[in-house]
mmCIF file of C-alpha atoms in Angstrom:
data_model
loop_
_atom_site.group_PDB
_atom_site.id
_atom_site.type_symbol
_atom_site.label_atom_id
_atom_site.label_comp_id
_atom_site.label_asym_id
_atom_site.label_seq_id
_atom_site.Cartn_x
_atom_site.Cartn_y
_atom_site.Cartn_z
ATOM 1 C CA MET A 1 4.321 28.423 56.704
ATOM 2 C CA ILE A 2 0.753 27.257 55.979
ATOM 3 C CA THR A 3 0.476 29.787 53.175
ATOM 4 C CA CYS A 4 3.712 28.520 51.619
ATOM 5 C CA PHE A 5 2.559 24.866 51.831
ATOM 6 C CA THR A 6 -0.746 25.856 50.303
ATOM 7 C CA ASP A 7 1.007 27.723 47.473
ATOM 8 C CA ILE A 8 3.110 24.630 46.783
ATOM 9 C CA LEU A 9 0.077 22.418 46.616
ATOM 10 C CA ARG A 10 -1.632 24.854 44.262
ATOM 11 C CA ALA A 11 1.445 25.077 42.049
ATOM 12 C CA GLY A 12 1.644 21.242 41.953
ATOM 13 C CA CYS A 13 -2.014 20.948 40.987
ATOM 14 C CA LEU A 14 -1.638 23.664 38.356
ATOM 15 C CA GLN A 15 1.431 21.837 36.907
ATOM 16 C CA LYS A 16 -0.531 18.534 36.740
ATOM 17 C CA ASP A 17 -3.474 20.268 35.069
ATOM 18 C CA THR A 18 -1.125 21.833 32.509
ATOM 19 C CA CYS A 19 0.528 18.507 31.717
ATOM 20 C CA HIS A 20 -2.927 16.917 31.415
ATOM 21 C CA VAL A 21 -4.011 19.612 28.931
ATOM 22 C CA MET A 22 -0.830 19.267 26.828
ATOM 23 C CA THR A 23 -1.188 15.461 26.809
ATOM 24 C CA ASP A 24 -4.863 15.689 25.851
ATOM 25 C CA LEU A 25 -4.195 18.111 22.996
ATOM 26 C CA LEU A 26 -1.388 15.904 21.617
ATOM 27 C CA SER A 27 -3.527 12.752 21.863
ATOM 28 C CA GLN A 28 -6.381 14.474 20.020
ATOM 29 C CA LEU A 29 -4.036 15.597 17.189
ATOM 30 C CA LYS A 30 -2.469 12.079 16.968
ATOM 31 C CA ASP A 31 -5.849 10.397 16.833
ATOM 32 C CA ALA A 32 -6.891 12.753 13.994
ATOM 33 C CA LYS A 33 -3.433 12.253 12.384
ATOM 34 C CA LEU A 34 -2.938 15.969 12.374
ATOM 35 C CA ASP A 35 0.199 16.107 14.464
ATOM 36 C CA SER A 36 2.210 16.004 11.230
ATOM 37 C CA THR A 37 0.568 16.107 7.795
ATOM 38 C CA GLN A 38 1.027 17.799 4.454
ATOM 39 C CA CYS A 39 -1.082 18.674 1.440
ATOM 40 C CA VAL A 40 -0.374 20.513 -1.831
ATOM 41 C CA THR A 41 -2.902 22.987 -3.161
ATOM 42 C CA THR A 42 -2.984 25.639 -5.809
ATOM 43 C CA ASN A 43 -4.037 29.300 -6.121
ATOM 44 C CA GLY A 44 -4.292 29.943 -9.812
ATOM 45 C CA ARG A 45 -0.917 28.821 -11.236
ATOM 46 C CA GLN A 46 0.921 29.054 -7.917
ATOM 47 C CA LYS A 47 1.382 25.990 -5.766
ATOM 48 C CA PHE A 48 1.315 25.993 -1.913
ATOM 49 C CA LEU A 49 2.285 23.318 0.558
ATOM 50 C CA CYS A 50 0.074 23.272 3.622
ATOM 51 C CA PHE A 51 1.420 21.415 6.643
ATOM 52 C CA THR A 52 0.868 20.901 10.329
ATOM 53 C CA LYS A 53 3.199 20.067 13.209
ATOM 54 C CA THR A 54 3.414 20.139 17.074
ATOM 55 C CA VAL A 55 5.897 22.080 19.130
ATOM 56 C CA ASP A 56 6.993 20.471 22.419
ATOM 57 C CA SER A 57 3.593 18.804 22.664
ATOM 58 C CA LYS A 58 2.255 22.199 23.806
ATOM 59 C CA GLN A 59 1.187 23.894 20.548
ATOM 60 C CA TRP A 60 -0.222 22.958 17.232
ATOM 61 C CA VAL A 61 1.117 24.784 14.172
ATOM 62 C CA VAL A 62 -0.770 25.216 10.929
ATOM 63 C CA ALA A 63 1.453 26.511 8.165
ATOM 64 C CA VAL A 64 1.574 27.268 4.426
ATOM 65 C CA THR A 65 4.634 27.764 2.241
ATOM 66 C CA ASP A 66 5.272 28.530 -1.362
ATOM 67 C CA GLY A 67 8.809 27.232 -1.060
ATOM 68 C CA ILE A 68 10.250 30.605 -0.174
ATOM 69 C CA ASP A 69 7.966 32.291 2.321
ATOM 70 C CA VAL A 70 6.072 30.728 5.240
ATOM 71 C CA TRP A 71 2.795 31.775 6.794
ATOM 72 C CA SER A 72 1.690 30.151 10.075
ATOM 73 C CA GLN A 73 -0.445 30.331 13.208
ATOM 74 C CA GLU A 74 0.068 28.452 16.469
ATOM 75 C CA PHE A 75 -2.680 27.017 18.707
ATOM 76 C CA ASP A 76 -2.609 25.815 22.252
ATOM 77 C CA GLU A 77 -5.586 24.077 23.938
ATOM 78 C CA GLU A 78 -7.370 27.402 24.588
ATOM 79 C CA GLY A 79 -6.618 28.826 21.258
ATOM 80 C CA LEU A 80 -7.879 25.718 19.416
ATOM 81 C CA GLU A 81 -11.097 25.830 21.499
ATOM 82 C CA ALA A 82 -11.532 29.541 20.632
ATOM 83 C CA GLN A 83 -11.023 28.820 16.915
ATOM 84 C CA ARG A 84 -13.498 25.969 17.053
ATOM 85 C CA ASP A 85 -16.090 28.247 18.660
ATOM 86 C CA LEU A 86 -15.421 31.022 16.146
ATOM 87 C CA SER A 87 -15.834 28.526 13.273
ATOM 88 C CA GLY A 88 -19.238 27.414 14.665
ATOM 89 C CA VAL A 89 -18.181 23.715 15.033
ATOM 90 C CA ALA A 90 -19.811 21.723 17.803
ATOM 91 C CA SER A 91 -16.683 20.089 19.252
ATOM 92 C CA VAL A 92 -12.961 19.959 18.814
ATOM 93 C CA GLU A 93 -13.151 16.368 17.560
ATOM 94 C CA SER A 94 -15.522 17.495 14.795
ATOM 95 C CA PHE A 95 -13.263 20.479 14.040
ATOM 96 C CA LEU A 96 -10.143 18.221 13.668
ATOM 97 C CA SER A 97 -12.168 15.677 11.713
ATOM 98 C CA ARG A 98 -13.174 18.317 9.149
ATOM 99 C CA PHE A 99 -9.604 19.472 9.053
ATOM 100 C CA LYS A 100 -8.285 15.979 8.345
ATOM 101 C CA ASN A 101 -10.876 15.302 5.657
ATOM 102 C CA ALA A 102 -9.961 18.500 3.850
ATOM 103 C CA PHE A 103 -6.244 17.645 3.989
ATOM 104 C CA SER A 104 -6.908 14.117 2.714
ATOM 105 C CA SER A 105 -9.016 15.332 -0.236
ATOM 106 C CA SER A 106 -6.971 18.445 -0.937
ATOM 107 C CA ASP A 107 -10.137 20.458 -0.220
ATOM 108 C CA LEU A 108 -8.182 23.572 0.611
ATOM 109 C CA ALA A 109 -8.229 27.088 -0.727
ATOM 110 C CA ILE A 110 -5.704 29.943 -0.279
ATOM 111 C CA SER A 111 -6.207 33.690 -0.594
ATOM 112 C CA ARG A 112 -3.305 36.057 -0.085
ATOM 113 C CA ILE A 113 -3.742 39.674 1.098
ATOM 114 C CA GLY A 114 -0.430 41.473 1.726
ATOM 115 C CA THR A 115 1.551 39.641 4.310
ATOM 116 C CA LYS A 116 -1.408 37.500 5.411
ATOM 117 C CA ILE A 117 -2.842 34.305 3.989
ATOM 118 C CA THR A 118 -6.331 33.002 4.592
ATOM 119 C CA LEU A 119 -6.565 29.208 4.521
ATOM 120 C CA ALA A 120 -10.018 27.862 3.836
ATOM 121 C CA ILE A 121 -10.616 24.220 5.057
ATOM 122 C CA GLY A 122 -13.569 22.778 3.199
ATOM 123 C CA LYS A 123 -16.043 24.446 0.764
ATOM 124 C CA GLY A 124 -19.006 26.723 0.949
ATOM 125 C CA SER A 125 -20.401 28.521 3.864
ATOM 126 C CA SER A 126 -19.308 25.701 6.299
ATOM 127 C CA ALA A 127 -15.639 26.163 5.435
ATOM 128 C CA ILE A 128 -13.205 26.823 8.286
ATOM 129 C CA GLU A 129 -11.070 29.841 7.708
ATOM 130 C CA LEU A 130 -7.728 30.440 9.429
ATOM 131 C CA ASP A 131 -5.654 33.585 9.137
ATOM 132 C CA LEU A 132 -1.932 32.737 8.759
ATOM 133 C CA PHE A 133 0.727 35.418 9.160
ATOM 134 C CA GLU A 134 4.125 35.633 7.470
ATOM 135 C CA ALA A 135 6.959 34.267 9.541
ATOM 136 C CA LYS A 136 10.188 36.157 10.290
ATOM 137 C CA ALA A 137 13.389 35.230 8.460
ATOM 138 C CA ALA A 138 14.712 32.963 11.264
ATOM 139 C CA GLU A 139 11.298 31.258 11.572
ATOM 140 C CA LYS A 140 11.130 30.694 7.845
ATOM 141 C CA LYS A 141 14.477 28.945 7.861
ATOM 142 C CA SER A 142 13.456 26.718 10.769
ATOM 143 C CA GLU A 143 10.067 25.844 9.284
ATOM 144 C CA LEU A 144 11.561 24.962 5.838
ATOM 145 C CA GLN A 145 14.331 22.957 7.467
ATOM 146 C CA PHE A 146 11.697 21.023 9.409
ATOM 147 C CA LEU A 147 9.565 20.448 6.393
ATOM 148 C CA LEU A 148 12.526 19.261 4.257
ATOM 149 C CA PHE A 149 13.575 16.557 6.714
ATOM 150 C CA ASN A 150 10.002 15.556 7.570
ATOM 151 C CA LEU A 151 9.202 14.969 3.918
ATOM 152 C CA ALA A 152 12.355 12.996 3.469
ATOM 153 C CA GLU A 153 11.580 10.761 6.447
ATOM 154 C CA ASN A 154 8.042 10.166 5.265
ATOM 155 C CA ASN A 155 9.300 9.224 1.811
ATOM 156 C CA GLY A 156 11.726 6.709 3.363
ATOM 157 C CA GLN A 157 8.927 5.195 5.421
ATOM 158 C CA LEU A 158 6.622 4.894 2.381
ATOM 159 C CA GLU A 159 9.441 3.204 0.394
ATOM 160 C CA LYS A 160 9.871 0.673 3.200
ATOM 161 C CA GLN A 161 6.114 -0.007 3.442
ATOM 162 C CA LEU A 162 5.931 -0.461 -0.342
ATOM 163 C CA SER A 163 8.896 -2.865 -0.292
ATOM 164 C CA MET A 164 7.278 -4.963 2.513
ATOM 165 C CA ALA A 165 3.980 -5.007 0.607
ATOM 166 C CA ASN A 166 5.712 -6.212 -2.593
ATOM 167 C CA GLN A 167 7.415 -8.948 -0.650
ATOM 168 C CA GLN A 168 4.095 -10.100 0.726
ATOM 169 C CA ILE A 169 2.582 -10.120 -2.656
ATOM 170 C CA GLU A 170 5.390 -12.310 -4.056
ATOM 171 C CA VAL A 171 5.040 -14.703 -1.136
ATOM 172 C CA LEU A 172 1.186 -14.975 -1.789
ATOM 173 C CA LYS A 173 1.873 -15.498 -5.516
ATOM 174 C CA ALA A 174 4.325 -18.341 -4.766
ATOM 175 C CA GLN A 175 1.890 -19.916 -2.355
ATOM 176 C CA LYS A 176 -0.925 -19.677 -4.805
ATOM 177 C CA GLY A 177 1.225 -21.119 -7.585
ATOM 178 C CA SER A 178 2.322 -24.146 -5.562
ATOM 179 C CA GLY A 179 -1.254 -24.734 -4.428
ATOM 180 C CA SER A 180 -2.688 -24.716 -7.915
ATOM 181 C CA GLY A 181 0.104 -27.116 -9.029
ATOM 182 C CA LEU A 182 -0.870 -29.646 -6.405
ATOM 183 C CA SER A 183 -4.482 -29.211 -7.305
ATOM 184 C CA ALA A 184 -3.698 -29.907 -11.005
ATOM 185 C CA LEU A 185 -1.797 -33.091 -10.090
ATOM 186 C CA ALA A 186 -4.690 -34.206 -7.945
ATOM 187 C CA ASP A 187 -7.114 -33.668 -10.833
ATOM 188 C CA LEU A 188 -4.899 -35.677 -13.225
ATOM 189 C CA SER A 189 -4.557 -38.583 -10.835
ATOM 190 C CA PRO A 190 -7.097 -41.422 -11.408
ATOM 191 C CA LYS A 191 -9.885 -41.315 -8.892
ATOM 192 C CA LYS A 192 -11.104 -44.360 -7.151
ATOM 193 C CA GLY A 193 -13.707 -46.133 -9.169
ATOM 194 C CA GLN A 194 -13.077 -44.127 -12.314
ATOM 195 C CA GLY A 195 -11.564 -45.713 -15.508
ATOM 196 C CA GLN A 196 -12.537 -49.273 -14.469
ATOM 197 C CA ALA A 197 -15.313 -50.836 -16.639
ATOM 198 C CA LYS A 198 -17.795 -52.795 -14.647
ATOM 199 C CA PRO A 199 -18.619 -56.209 -16.116
ATOM 200 C CA LYS A 200 -22.121 -56.352 -17.514
ATOM 201 C CA THR A 201 -24.339 -58.981 -15.990
ATOM 202 C CA THR A 202 -26.870 -60.908 -18.033
ATOM 203 C CA LYS A 203 -30.221 -61.395 -16.516
ATOM 204 C CA VAL A 204 -31.538 -64.935 -16.182
ATOM 205 C CA GLY A 205 -33.396 -66.068 -19.286
ATOM 206 C CA MET A 206 -31.979 -63.328 -21.481
ATOM 207 C CA SER A 207 -29.977 -64.001 -24.708
ATOM 208 C CA VAL A 208 -26.236 -63.359 -24.517
ATOM 209 C CA ILE A 209 -26.032 -62.363 -28.218
ATOM 210 C CA ASN A 210 -29.176 -60.158 -28.100
ATOM 211 C CA PRO A 211 -29.649 -59.054 -24.484
ATOM 212 C CA SER A 212 -33.025 -57.465 -25.292
ATOM 213 C CA SER A 213 -34.672 -60.828 -26.192
ATOM 214 C CA ARG A 214 -35.213 -63.863 -24.173
ATOM 215 C CA LYS A 215 -33.644 -67.256 -24.978
ATOM 216 C CA ARG A 216 -35.758 -69.629 -26.984
ATOM 217 C CA LYS A 217 -36.205 -73.021 -25.457
ATOM 218 C CA ALA A 218 -35.155 -75.970 -27.612
ATOM 219 C CA ALA A 219 -37.934 -77.988 -29.128
ATOM 220 C CA THR A 220 -38.603 -81.239 -27.168
ATOM 221 C CA GLY A 221 -41.450 -82.662 -29.278
ATOM 222 C CA VAL A 222 -44.794 -83.773 -28.164
ATOM 223 C CA VAL A 223 -44.990 -85.377 -24.799
ATOM 224 C CA PHE A 224 -47.531 -88.177 -24.432
ATOM 225 C CA GLU A 225 -48.727 -89.260 -21.082
#
């Protein structure tokens, strides 16, 4: 009985640890925005679409398609850690960051050998290389179906965001236009103290006709005492 109870506890702890690992992997991918992303790259004249996705929050899939065939590889927490170590990157966060930067800048290269594709993320000696293997017929259909609907959903979201942004721009233009109109009216209105000529005052002893000269006193003759 004690052994059975201990086994139950161990099983419960293992299940909790597994859930924690899956949640941690998914959160890392979401933080890096790599849970679902796409990028088009070329190999000579041929175009390829590189994309990523998650499967049941347990595995991360990196895939490439030419529109007909699909090549992919799946990573769980341990597999991603092993690939990180093989690539010589210090941490999983740095690995995912370099991955995201390469997808954002289309800094990807593809080489095809037989049924395998090597996807190079980045350039030079520091590039991360992944070997992707051709999917089976049923898997190809599933992957292409996922990609088709995912791209359609992303396109719809982008159109909504663009529409909302245009509406905000129109509102700001209207507000700016009404504000400038009021400012113009305020500038045209007479300001206090402007437009009113102040009466000139004549200093005592100065001539009214010629303000720059003093008045001449009238002659009074000689005064005798």
